mmCIF file of N, CA and C in Angstrom:
data_model
loop_
_atom_site.group_PDB
_atom_site.id
_atom_site.type_symbol
_atom_site.label_atom_id
_atom_site.label_comp_id
_atom_site.label_asym_id
_atom_site.label_seq_id
_atom_site.Cartn_x
_atom_site.Cartn_y
_atom_site.Cartn_z
ATOM 1 N N MET A 1 11.968 -3.637 -10.826
ATOM 2 C CA MET A 1 12.700 -2.620 -10.113
ATOM 3 C C MET A 1 11.737 -1.920 -9.142
ATOM 4 N N ILE A 2 12.166 -1.760 -7.915
ATOM 5 C CA ILE A 2 11.372 -1.025 -6.935
ATOM 6 C C ILE A 2 12.019 0.332 -6.736
ATOM 7 N N ARG A 3 11.172 1.359 -6.757
ATOM 8 C CA ARG A 3 11.653 2.727 -6.565
ATOM 9 C C ARG A 3 10.617 3.513 -5.786
ATOM 10 N N GLU A 4 11.026 4.684 -5.323
ATOM 11 C CA GLU A 4 10.117 5.525 -4.562
ATOM 12 C C GLU A 4 8.937 5.970 -5.424
ATOM 13 N N PHE A 5 7.767 5.996 -4.830
ATOM 14 C CA PHE A 5 6.525 6.430 -5.470
ATOM 15 C C PHE A 5 6.641 7.928 -5.758
ATOM 16 N N ARG A 6 6.410 8.310 -7.003
ATOM 17 C CA ARG A 6 6.453 9.723 -7.404
ATOM 18 C C ARG A 6 5.044 10.228 -7.690
ATOM 19 N N GLU A 7 4.871 11.511 -7.547
ATOM 20 C CA GLU A 7 3.581 12.123 -7.856
ATOM 21 C C GLU A 7 3.151 11.779 -9.281
ATOM 22 N N SER A 8 4.100 11.696 -10.196
ATOM 23 C CA SER A 8 3.792 11.386 -11.598
ATOM 24 C C SER A 8 3.294 9.953 -11.792
ATOM 25 N N ASP A 9 3.383 9.112 -10.775
ATOM 26 C CA ASP A 9 2.889 7.730 -10.853
ATOM 27 C C ASP A 9 1.403 7.612 -10.549
ATOM 28 N N ALA A 10 0.775 8.700 -10.129
ATOM 29 C CA ALA A 10 -0.602 8.624 -9.628
ATOM 30 C C ALA A 10 -1.581 8.045 -10.659
ATOM 31 N N GLU A 11 -1.563 8.522 -11.864
ATOM 32 C CA GLU A 11 -2.543 8.052 -12.868
ATOM 33 C C GLU A 11 -2.390 6.556 -13.140
ATOM 34 N N SER A 12 -1.159 6.089 -13.358
ATOM 35 C CA SER A 12 -0.972 4.661 -13.639
ATOM 36 C C SER A 12 -1.251 3.816 -12.398
ATOM 37 N N THR A 13 -1.017 4.383 -11.228
ATOM 38 C CA THR A 13 -1.335 3.687 -9.982
ATOM 39 C C THR A 13 -2.839 3.487 -9.842
ATOM 40 N N ILE A 14 -3.597 4.539 -10.057
ATOM 41 C CA ILE A 14 -5.054 4.449 -9.965
ATOM 42 C C ILE A 14 -5.592 3.451 -10.988
ATOM 43 N N ALA A 15 -5.017 3.446 -12.187
ATOM 44 C CA ALA A 15 -5.435 2.484 -13.214
ATOM 45 C C ALA A 15 -5.174 1.050 -12.742
ATOM 46 N N LEU A 16 -4.020 0.809 -12.124
ATOM 47 C CA LEU A 16 -3.727 -0.526 -11.596
ATOM 48 C C LEU A 16 -4.730 -0.895 -10.513
ATOM 49 N N TRP A 17 -4.992 0.019 -9.603
ATOM 50 C CA TRP A 17 -5.951 -0.269 -8.536
ATOM 51 C C TRP A 17 -7.326 -0.604 -9.096
ATOM 52 N N ARG A 18 -7.744 0.134 -10.117
ATOM 53 C CA ARG A 18 -9.085 -0.082 -10.685
ATOM 54 C C ARG A 18 -9.211 -1.405 -11.406
ATOM 55 N N THR A 19 -8.117 -1.957 -11.866
ATOM 56 C CA THR A 19 -8.179 -3.232 -12.591
ATOM 57 C C THR A 19 -7.814 -4.417 -11.701
ATOM 58 N N THR A 20 -7.639 -4.174 -10.416
ATOM 59 C CA THR A 20 -7.249 -5.232 -9.492
ATOM 60 C C THR A 20 -8.420 -5.599 -8.589
ATOM 61 N N GLU A 21 -8.781 -6.876 -8.633
ATOM 62 C CA GLU A 21 -9.845 -7.357 -7.755
ATOM 63 C C GLU A 21 -9.459 -7.090 -6.305
ATOM 64 N N TRP A 22 -10.400 -6.658 -5.518
ATOM 65 C CA TRP A 22 -10.257 -6.369 -4.096
ATOM 66 C C TRP A 22 -9.560 -5.042 -3.808
ATOM 67 N N ALA A 23 -9.130 -4.313 -4.808
ATOM 68 C CA ALA A 23 -8.554 -2.992 -4.545
ATOM 69 C C ALA A 23 -9.687 -1.978 -4.586
ATOM 70 N N SER A 24 -9.798 -1.206 -3.551
ATOM 71 C CA SER A 24 -10.863 -0.220 -3.443
ATOM 72 C C SER A 24 -10.322 1.153 -3.820
ATOM 73 N N VAL A 25 -11.043 1.843 -4.683
ATOM 74 C CA VAL A 25 -10.647 3.191 -5.105
ATOM 75 C C VAL A 25 -11.803 4.127 -4.787
ATOM 76 N N SER A 26 -11.494 5.201 -4.065
ATOM 77 C CA SER A 26 -12.527 6.169 -3.702
ATOM 78 C C SER A 26 -12.115 7.562 -4.162
ATOM 79 N N GLU A 27 -12.950 8.535 -3.863
ATOM 80 C CA GLU A 27 -12.630 9.922 -4.194
ATOM 81 C C GLU A 27 -11.354 10.383 -3.506
ATOM 82 N N ALA A 28 -11.033 9.790 -2.378
ATOM 83 C CA ALA A 28 -9.814 10.150 -1.646
ATOM 84 C C ALA A 28 -8.557 9.651 -2.353
ATOM 85 N N ASP A 29 -8.718 8.857 -3.404
ATOM 86 C CA ASP A 29 -7.589 8.313 -4.150
ATOM 87 C C ASP A 29 -7.342 9.056 -5.460
ATOM 88 N N SER A 30 -7.603 10.331 -5.484
ATOM 89 C CA SER A 30 -7.352 11.132 -6.681
ATOM 90 C C SER A 30 -5.869 11.492 -6.766
ATOM 91 N N PRO A 31 -5.381 11.857 -7.942
ATOM 92 C CA PRO A 31 -3.984 12.293 -8.050
ATOM 93 C C PRO A 31 -3.642 13.431 -7.078
ATOM 94 N N LYS A 32 -4.576 14.353 -6.876
ATOM 95 C CA LYS A 32 -4.347 15.468 -5.955
ATOM 96 C C LYS A 32 -4.146 14.962 -4.526
ATOM 97 N N HIS A 33 -4.985 14.039 -4.089
ATOM 98 C CA HIS A 33 -4.867 13.514 -2.736
ATOM 99 C C HIS A 33 -3.633 12.621 -2.579
ATOM 100 N N ILE A 34 -3.306 11.876 -3.611
ATOM 101 C CA ILE A 34 -2.091 11.056 -3.565
ATOM 102 C C ILE A 34 -0.867 11.953 -3.443
ATOM 103 N N ALA A 35 -0.831 13.043 -4.188
ATOM 104 C CA ALA A 35 0.300 13.977 -4.111
ATOM 105 C C ALA A 35 0.441 14.543 -2.698
ATOM 106 N N LYS A 36 -0.666 14.895 -2.079
ATOM 107 C CA LYS A 36 -0.624 15.419 -0.708
ATOM 108 C C LYS A 36 -0.113 14.350 0.260
ATOM 109 N N PHE A 37 -0.566 13.120 0.070
ATOM 110 C CA PHE A 37 -0.131 12.019 0.928
ATOM 111 C C PHE A 37 1.376 11.801 0.798
ATOM 112 N N LEU A 38 1.875 11.783 -0.435
ATOM 113 C CA LEU A 38 3.304 11.568 -0.662
ATOM 114 C C LEU A 38 4.133 12.701 -0.061
ATOM 115 N N ALA A 39 3.649 13.933 -0.175
ATOM 116 C CA ALA A 39 4.368 15.075 0.389
ATOM 117 C C ALA A 39 4.416 14.997 1.915
ATOM 118 N N ARG A 40 3.363 14.511 2.512
ATOM 119 C CA ARG A 40 3.295 14.409 3.978
ATOM 120 C C ARG A 40 4.110 13.231 4.511
ATOM 121 N N ASN A 41 4.352 12.227 3.657
ATOM 122 C CA ASN A 41 5.059 11.006 4.058
ATOM 123 C C ASN A 41 6.214 10.707 3.095
ATOM 124 N N PRO A 42 7.188 11.601 2.998
ATOM 125 C CA PRO A 42 8.255 11.404 2.001
ATOM 126 C C PRO A 42 9.076 10.139 2.273
ATOM 127 N N GLY A 43 9.377 9.443 1.185
ATOM 128 C CA GLY A 43 10.227 8.261 1.287
ATOM 129 C C GLY A 43 9.568 7.034 1.867
ATOM 130 N N CYS A 44 8.255 7.040 2.006
ATOM 131 C CA CYS A 44 7.561 5.904 2.628
ATOM 132 C C CYS A 44 6.800 5.028 1.632
ATOM 133 N N SER A 45 6.458 5.544 0.473
ATOM 134 C CA SER A 45 5.644 4.805 -0.504
ATOM 135 C C SER A 45 6.508 4.390 -1.685
ATOM 136 N N TRP A 46 6.153 3.250 -2.278
ATOM 137 C CA TRP A 46 7.007 2.630 -3.296
ATOM 138 C C TRP A 46 6.182 2.053 -4.436
ATOM 139 N N VAL A 47 6.811 1.916 -5.592
ATOM 140 C CA VAL A 47 6.202 1.244 -6.737
ATOM 141 C C VAL A 47 7.181 0.206 -7.287
ATOM 142 N N ALA A 48 6.620 -0.784 -7.958
ATOM 143 C CA ALA A 48 7.419 -1.785 -8.672
ATOM 144 C C ALA A 48 7.143 -1.614 -10.154
ATOM 145 N N GLU A 49 8.201 -1.596 -10.932
ATOM 146 C CA GLU A 49 8.090 -1.477 -12.385
ATOM 147 C C GLU A 49 8.784 -2.653 -13.052
ATOM 148 N N GLU A 50 8.229 -3.071 -14.172
ATOM 149 C CA GLU A 50 8.871 -4.050 -15.045
ATOM 150 C C GLU A 50 8.816 -3.503 -16.459
ATOM 151 N N ARG A 51 9.965 -3.289 -17.037
ATOM 152 C CA ARG A 51 10.067 -2.738 -18.405
ATOM 153 C C ARG A 51 9.257 -1.453 -18.561
ATOM 154 N N GLY A 52 9.314 -0.597 -17.556
ATOM 155 C CA GLY A 52 8.640 0.689 -17.613
ATOM 156 C C GLY A 52 7.151 0.650 -17.301
ATOM 157 N N VAL A 53 6.624 -0.525 -16.964
ATOM 158 C CA VAL A 53 5.205 -0.666 -16.646
ATOM 159 C C VAL A 53 5.057 -0.854 -15.136
ATOM 160 N N LEU A 54 4.178 -0.077 -14.540
ATOM 161 C CA LEU A 54 3.924 -0.181 -13.114
ATOM 162 C C LEU A 54 3.156 -1.467 -12.828
ATOM 163 N N VAL A 55 3.718 -2.325 -11.949
ATOM 164 C CA VAL A 55 3.093 -3.619 -11.652
ATOM 165 C C VAL A 55 2.777 -3.803 -10.172
ATOM 166 N N GLY A 56 3.145 -2.835 -9.346
ATOM 167 C CA GLY A 56 2.840 -2.938 -7.923
ATOM 168 C C GLY A 56 3.005 -1.604 -7.227
ATOM 169 N N THR A 57 2.251 -1.428 -6.149
ATOM 170 C CA THR A 57 2.319 -0.193 -5.377
ATOM 171 C C THR A 57 2.123 -0.473 -3.896
ATOM 172 N N VAL A 58 2.658 0.418 -3.099
ATOM 173 C CA VAL A 58 2.315 0.455 -1.683
ATOM 174 C C VAL A 58 2.328 1.918 -1.256
ATOM 175 N N LEU A 59 1.210 2.342 -0.693
ATOM 176 C CA LEU A 59 1.131 3.653 -0.056
ATOM 177 C C LEU A 59 1.381 3.416 1.421
ATOM 178 N N CYS A 60 2.324 4.138 1.970
ATOM 179 C CA CYS A 60 2.690 3.963 3.369
ATOM 180 C C CYS A 60 2.846 5.333 4.007
ATOM 181 N N GLY A 61 2.329 5.463 5.201
ATOM 182 C CA GLY A 61 2.469 6.708 5.938
ATOM 183 C C GLY A 61 2.474 6.445 7.426
ATOM 184 N N HIS A 62 2.652 7.499 8.193
ATOM 185 C CA HIS A 62 2.667 7.344 9.645
ATOM 186 C C HIS A 62 2.251 8.641 10.312
ATOM 187 N N ASP A 63 1.909 8.509 11.594
ATOM 188 C CA ASP A 63 1.546 9.679 12.390
ATOM 189 C C ASP A 63 2.594 9.928 13.474
ATOM 190 N N ALA A 64 3.800 9.412 13.269
ATOM 191 C CA ALA A 64 4.940 9.482 14.176
ATOM 192 C C ALA A 64 4.847 8.434 15.283
ATOM 193 N N ARG A 65 3.730 7.781 15.389
ATOM 194 C CA ARG A 65 3.529 6.755 16.422
ATOM 195 C C ARG A 65 3.247 5.392 15.794
ATOM 196 N N ARG A 66 2.369 5.374 14.806
ATOM 197 C CA ARG A 66 1.976 4.150 14.126
ATOM 198 C C ARG A 66 2.132 4.340 12.624
ATOM 199 N N GLY A 67 2.523 3.252 11.972
ATOM 200 C CA GLY A 67 2.584 3.253 10.522
ATOM 201 C C GLY A 67 1.313 2.654 9.953
ATOM 202 N N TYR A 68 1.023 3.008 8.717
ATOM 203 C CA TYR A 68 -0.178 2.517 8.040
ATOM 204 C C TYR A 68 0.172 2.129 6.611
ATOM 205 N N ILE A 69 -0.238 0.937 6.227
ATOM 206 C CA ILE A 69 -0.043 0.441 4.871
ATOM 207 C C ILE A 69 -1.393 0.495 4.167
ATOM 208 N N TYR A 70 -1.409 1.211 3.055
ATOM 209 C CA TYR A 70 -2.613 1.333 2.226
ATOM 210 C C TYR A 70 -2.253 0.856 0.814
ATOM 211 N N HIS A 71 -3.166 0.263 0.151
ATOM 212 C CA HIS A 71 -3.005 -0.075 -1.269
ATOM 213 C C HIS A 71 -1.709 -0.811 -1.575
ATOM 214 N N LEU A 72 -1.461 -1.891 -0.862
ATOM 215 C CA LEU A 72 -0.398 -2.802 -1.285
ATOM 216 C C LEU A 72 -1.028 -3.670 -2.363
ATOM 217 N N VAL A 73 -0.754 -3.328 -3.603
ATOM 218 C CA VAL A 73 -1.410 -3.951 -4.755
ATOM 219 C C VAL A 73 -0.345 -4.429 -5.733
ATOM 220 N N VAL A 74 -0.499 -5.658 -6.213
ATOM 221 C CA VAL A 74 0.378 -6.213 -7.237
ATOM 222 C C VAL A 74 -0.495 -6.725 -8.369
ATOM 223 N N ASP A 75 -0.107 -6.413 -9.588
ATOM 224 C CA ASP A 75 -0.811 -6.892 -10.770
ATOM 225 C C ASP A 75 -1.027 -8.403 -10.640
ATOM 226 N N ALA A 76 -2.229 -8.858 -10.979
ATOM 227 C CA ALA A 76 -2.609 -10.269 -10.797
ATOM 228 C C ALA A 76 -1.647 -11.234 -11.490
ATOM 229 N N HIS A 77 -1.061 -10.838 -12.612
ATOM 230 C CA HIS A 77 -0.160 -11.712 -13.354
ATOM 231 C C HIS A 77 1.238 -11.770 -12.750
ATOM 232 N N ARG A 78 1.517 -10.924 -11.774
ATOM 233 C CA ARG A 78 2.857 -10.873 -11.158
ATOM 234 C C ARG A 78 2.850 -11.351 -9.704
ATOM 235 N N ARG A 79 1.709 -11.814 -9.230
ATOM 236 C CA ARG A 79 1.630 -12.274 -7.842
ATOM 237 C C ARG A 79 2.446 -13.545 -7.646
ATOM 238 N N GLU A 80 2.792 -13.816 -6.418
ATOM 239 C CA GLU A 80 3.625 -14.970 -6.047
ATOM 240 C C GLU A 80 5.047 -14.830 -6.586
ATOM 241 N N SER A 81 5.456 -13.621 -6.967
ATOM 242 C CA SER A 81 6.813 -13.396 -7.471
ATOM 243 C C SER A 81 7.693 -12.687 -6.450
ATOM 244 N N GLY A 82 7.120 -12.305 -5.317
ATOM 245 C CA GLY A 82 7.885 -11.597 -4.291
ATOM 246 C C GLY A 82 7.760 -10.092 -4.346
ATOM 247 N N ILE A 83 7.051 -9.568 -5.345
ATOM 248 C CA ILE A 83 6.929 -8.119 -5.487
ATOM 249 C C ILE A 83 6.218 -7.512 -4.281
ATOM 250 N N GLY A 84 5.123 -8.108 -3.858
ATOM 251 C CA GLY A 84 4.381 -7.580 -2.714
ATOM 252 C C GLY A 84 5.231 -7.567 -1.452
ATOM 253 N N ARG A 85 5.931 -8.657 -1.210
ATOM 254 C CA ARG A 85 6.808 -8.737 -0.037
ATOM 255 C C ARG A 85 7.910 -7.683 -0.110
ATOM 256 N N ASP A 86 8.508 -7.495 -1.289
ATOM 257 C CA ASP A 86 9.576 -6.512 -1.451
ATOM 258 C C ASP A 86 9.063 -5.084 -1.247
ATOM 259 N N LEU A 87 7.877 -4.792 -1.782
ATOM 260 C CA LEU A 87 7.283 -3.461 -1.570
ATOM 261 C C LEU A 87 7.018 -3.228 -0.087
ATOM 262 N N LEU A 88 6.475 -4.242 0.559
ATOM 263 C CA LEU A 88 6.190 -4.119 1.987
ATOM 264 C C LEU A 88 7.462 -3.900 2.785
ATOM 265 N N GLU A 89 8.514 -4.624 2.489
ATOM 266 C CA GLU A 89 9.777 -4.457 3.222
ATOM 267 C C GLU A 89 10.348 -3.051 3.042
ATOM 268 N N LYS A 90 10.257 -2.504 1.844
ATOM 269 C CA LYS A 90 10.726 -1.119 1.630
ATOM 270 C C LYS A 90 9.915 -0.157 2.488
ATOM 271 N N ALA A 91 8.614 -0.357 2.529
ATOM 272 C CA ALA A 91 7.754 0.523 3.327
ATOM 273 C C ALA A 91 8.079 0.382 4.814
ATOM 274 N N LEU A 92 8.242 -0.837 5.292
ATOM 275 C CA LEU A 92 8.548 -1.044 6.702
ATOM 276 C C LEU A 92 9.922 -0.490 7.072
ATOM 277 N N ASP A 93 10.893 -0.629 6.173
ATOM 278 C CA ASP A 93 12.212 -0.034 6.413
ATOM 279 C C ASP A 93 12.105 1.480 6.551
ATOM 280 N N SER A 94 11.256 2.088 5.713
ATOM 281 C CA SER A 94 11.090 3.546 5.801
ATOM 282 C C SER A 94 10.452 3.938 7.132
ATOM 283 N N LEU A 95 9.486 3.157 7.596
ATOM 284 C CA LEU A 95 8.873 3.442 8.895
ATOM 285 C C LEU A 95 9.903 3.322 10.017
ATOM 286 N N ARG A 96 10.706 2.274 9.963
ATOM 287 C CA ARG A 96 11.749 2.098 10.986
ATOM 288 C C ARG A 96 12.696 3.294 10.996
ATOM 289 N N SER A 97 13.047 3.775 9.808
ATOM 290 C CA SER A 97 13.981 4.914 9.739
ATOM 291 C C SER A 97 13.376 6.185 10.324
ATOM 292 N N HIS A 98 12.051 6.254 10.395
ATOM 293 C CA HIS A 98 11.360 7.384 11.015
ATOM 294 C C HIS A 98 11.064 7.131 12.494
ATOM 295 N N GLY A 99 11.540 6.013 13.030
ATOM 296 C CA GLY A 99 11.350 5.706 14.435
ATOM 297 C C GLY A 99 9.985 5.142 14.785
ATOM 298 N N VAL A 100 9.251 4.674 13.786
ATOM 299 C CA VAL A 100 7.921 4.102 14.011
ATOM 300 C C VAL A 100 8.093 2.629 14.381
ATOM 301 N N ALA A 101 7.429 2.201 15.444
ATOM 302 C CA ALA A 101 7.640 0.860 15.973
ATOM 303 C C ALA A 101 6.488 -0.117 15.718
ATOM 304 N N LYS A 102 5.351 0.365 15.258
ATOM 305 C CA LYS A 102 4.206 -0.523 15.013
ATOM 306 C C LYS A 102 3.527 -0.079 13.731
ATOM 307 N N CYS A 103 2.962 -1.057 13.020
ATOM 308 C CA CYS A 103 2.322 -0.737 11.747
ATOM 309 C C CYS A 103 1.007 -1.497 11.610
ATOM 310 N N HIS A 104 0.035 -0.847 11.015
ATOM 311 C CA HIS A 104 -1.254 -1.450 10.695
ATOM 312 C C HIS A 104 -1.376 -1.525 9.165
ATOM 313 N N ALA A 105 -2.024 -2.551 8.688
ATOM 314 C CA ALA A 105 -2.303 -2.681 7.252
ATOM 315 C C ALA A 105 -3.812 -2.617 7.060
ATOM 316 N N ILE A 106 -4.239 -1.828 6.104
ATOM 317 C CA ILE A 106 -5.658 -1.697 5.785
ATOM 318 C C ILE A 106 -5.965 -2.721 4.685
ATOM 319 N N VAL A 107 -6.781 -3.720 5.029
ATOM 320 C CA VAL A 107 -7.100 -4.820 4.116
ATOM 321 C C VAL A 107 -8.607 -5.016 4.127
ATOM 322 N N LEU A 108 -9.217 -5.136 2.949
ATOM 323 C CA LEU A 108 -10.652 -5.382 2.882
ATOM 324 C C LEU A 108 -10.971 -6.781 3.401
ATOM 325 N N ASP A 109 -12.010 -6.888 4.216
ATOM 326 C CA ASP A 109 -12.455 -8.187 4.718
ATOM 327 C C ASP A 109 -12.878 -9.095 3.573
ATOM 328 N N GLY A 110 -12.613 -10.374 3.748
ATOM 329 C CA GLY A 110 -13.080 -11.364 2.785
ATOM 330 C C GLY A 110 -12.171 -11.572 1.593
ATOM 331 N N ASN A 111 -10.981 -10.998 1.602
ATOM 332 C CA ASN A 111 -10.042 -11.154 0.503
ATOM 333 C C ASN A 111 -9.086 -12.298 0.847
ATOM 334 N N PRO A 112 -9.350 -13.509 0.343
ATOM 335 C CA PRO A 112 -8.554 -14.667 0.757
ATOM 336 C C PRO A 112 -7.071 -14.566 0.384
ATOM 337 N N ALA A 113 -6.761 -14.003 -0.776
ATOM 338 C CA ALA A 113 -5.347 -13.877 -1.177
ATOM 339 C C ALA A 113 -4.611 -12.936 -0.230
ATOM 340 N N ALA A 114 -5.252 -11.837 0.129
ATOM 341 C CA ALA A 114 -4.615 -10.891 1.048
ATOM 342 C C ALA A 114 -4.461 -11.506 2.433
ATOM 343 N N GLU A 115 -5.475 -12.196 2.896
ATOM 344 C CA GLU A 115 -5.383 -12.826 4.213
ATOM 345 C C GLU A 115 -4.223 -13.814 4.258
ATOM 346 N N LEU A 116 -4.056 -14.597 3.205
ATOM 347 C CA LEU A 116 -2.947 -15.546 3.129
ATOM 348 C C LEU A 116 -1.617 -14.808 3.090
ATOM 349 N N PHE A 117 -1.508 -13.760 2.295
ATOM 350 C CA PHE A 117 -0.280 -12.965 2.187
ATOM 351 C C PHE A 117 0.149 -12.446 3.562
ATOM 352 N N TRP A 118 -0.760 -11.765 4.246
ATOM 353 C CA TRP A 118 -0.410 -11.135 5.519
ATOM 354 C C TRP A 118 -0.094 -12.174 6.596
ATOM 355 N N THR A 119 -0.856 -13.252 6.665
ATOM 356 C CA THR A 119 -0.583 -14.240 7.713
ATOM 357 C C THR A 119 0.718 -14.994 7.445
ATOM 358 N N ARG A 120 1.034 -15.253 6.179
ATOM 359 C CA ARG A 120 2.319 -15.896 5.844
ATOM 360 C C ARG A 120 3.500 -15.069 6.333
ATOM 361 N N LEU A 121 3.332 -13.755 6.347
ATOM 362 C CA LEU A 121 4.415 -12.858 6.763
ATOM 363 C C LEU A 121 4.406 -12.579 8.262
ATOM 364 N N GLY A 122 3.501 -13.233 8.986
ATOM 365 C CA GLY A 122 3.496 -13.111 10.434
ATOM 366 C C GLY A 122 2.619 -12.016 11.005
ATOM 367 N N TRP A 123 1.827 -11.371 10.174
ATOM 368 C CA TRP A 123 0.925 -10.333 10.665
ATOM 369 C C TRP A 123 -0.298 -11.000 11.277
ATOM 370 N N GLN A 124 -0.877 -10.371 12.290
ATOM 371 C CA GLN A 124 -2.079 -10.899 12.921
ATOM 372 C C GLN A 124 -3.269 -9.990 12.633
ATOM 373 N N LYS A 125 -4.372 -10.639 12.254
ATOM 374 C CA LYS A 125 -5.600 -9.883 12.030
ATOM 375 C C LYS A 125 -6.113 -9.388 13.377
ATOM 376 N N GLN A 126 -6.492 -8.130 13.412
ATOM 377 C CA GLN A 126 -6.970 -7.519 14.645
ATOM 378 C C GLN A 126 -8.490 -7.624 14.731
ATOM 379 N N PRO A 127 -9.026 -7.793 15.923
ATOM 380 C CA PRO A 127 -10.473 -7.951 16.069
ATOM 381 C C PRO A 127 -11.215 -6.612 16.145
ATOM 382 N N THR A 128 -10.559 -5.532 15.827
ATOM 383 C CA THR A 128 -11.193 -4.226 15.941
ATOM 384 C C THR A 128 -11.981 -3.893 14.675
ATOM 385 N N SER A 129 -12.928 -3.014 14.827
ATOM 386 C CA SER A 129 -13.687 -2.496 13.685
ATOM 387 C C SER A 129 -13.141 -1.130 13.340
ATOM 388 N N GLN A 130 -13.164 -0.827 12.076
ATOM 389 C CA GLN A 130 -12.691 0.469 11.629
ATOM 390 C C GLN A 130 -13.852 1.157 10.919
ATOM 391 N N TYR A 131 -14.012 2.413 11.197
ATOM 392 C CA TYR A 131 -15.076 3.205 10.575
ATOM 393 C C TYR A 131 -14.444 4.350 9.807
ATOM 394 N N SER A 132 -15.097 4.771 8.725
ATOM 395 C CA SER A 132 -14.571 5.883 7.953
ATOM 396 C C SER A 132 -15.690 6.664 7.300
ATOM 397 N N MET A 133 -15.361 7.881 6.877
ATOM 398 C CA MET A 133 -16.294 8.693 6.084
ATOM 399 C C MET A 133 -15.485 9.694 5.278
ATOM 400 N N LEU A 134 -16.004 10.043 4.136
ATOM 401 C CA LEU A 134 -15.372 11.087 3.330
ATOM 402 C C LEU A 134 -15.679 12.435 3.934
ATOM 403 N N LEU A 135 -14.701 13.307 3.983
ATOM 404 C CA LEU A 135 -14.890 14.643 4.549
ATOM 405 C C LEU A 135 -15.092 15.671 3.453
#
């Protein structure tokens, strides 16, 4: 079942991210910061549950011009089941409903499963570099 990401999902979400290869978790991924992100981007982030257990997440937000996909993560035992694609479609539908016409996905370099996932869905890897720092 896919449903909207709730603030109460933060702890189990972080646990999923920490146990998933290639998922990066930083200080910016605390329950407090996730709650702020969800409040700023209502109706854009989603989770997948099976029998009450969280098995997938997507954090999605926008700046009114561009959408951003963060932490599209599916439990390793549930991959290739369509959960990732379904989470992504919910996020993209939410962006469309907000009038956002373009979206970027944040993906760690060198992740072959993610590269295959995104290219299968028609996304193109961009040749730009991205820089970040904790504030």
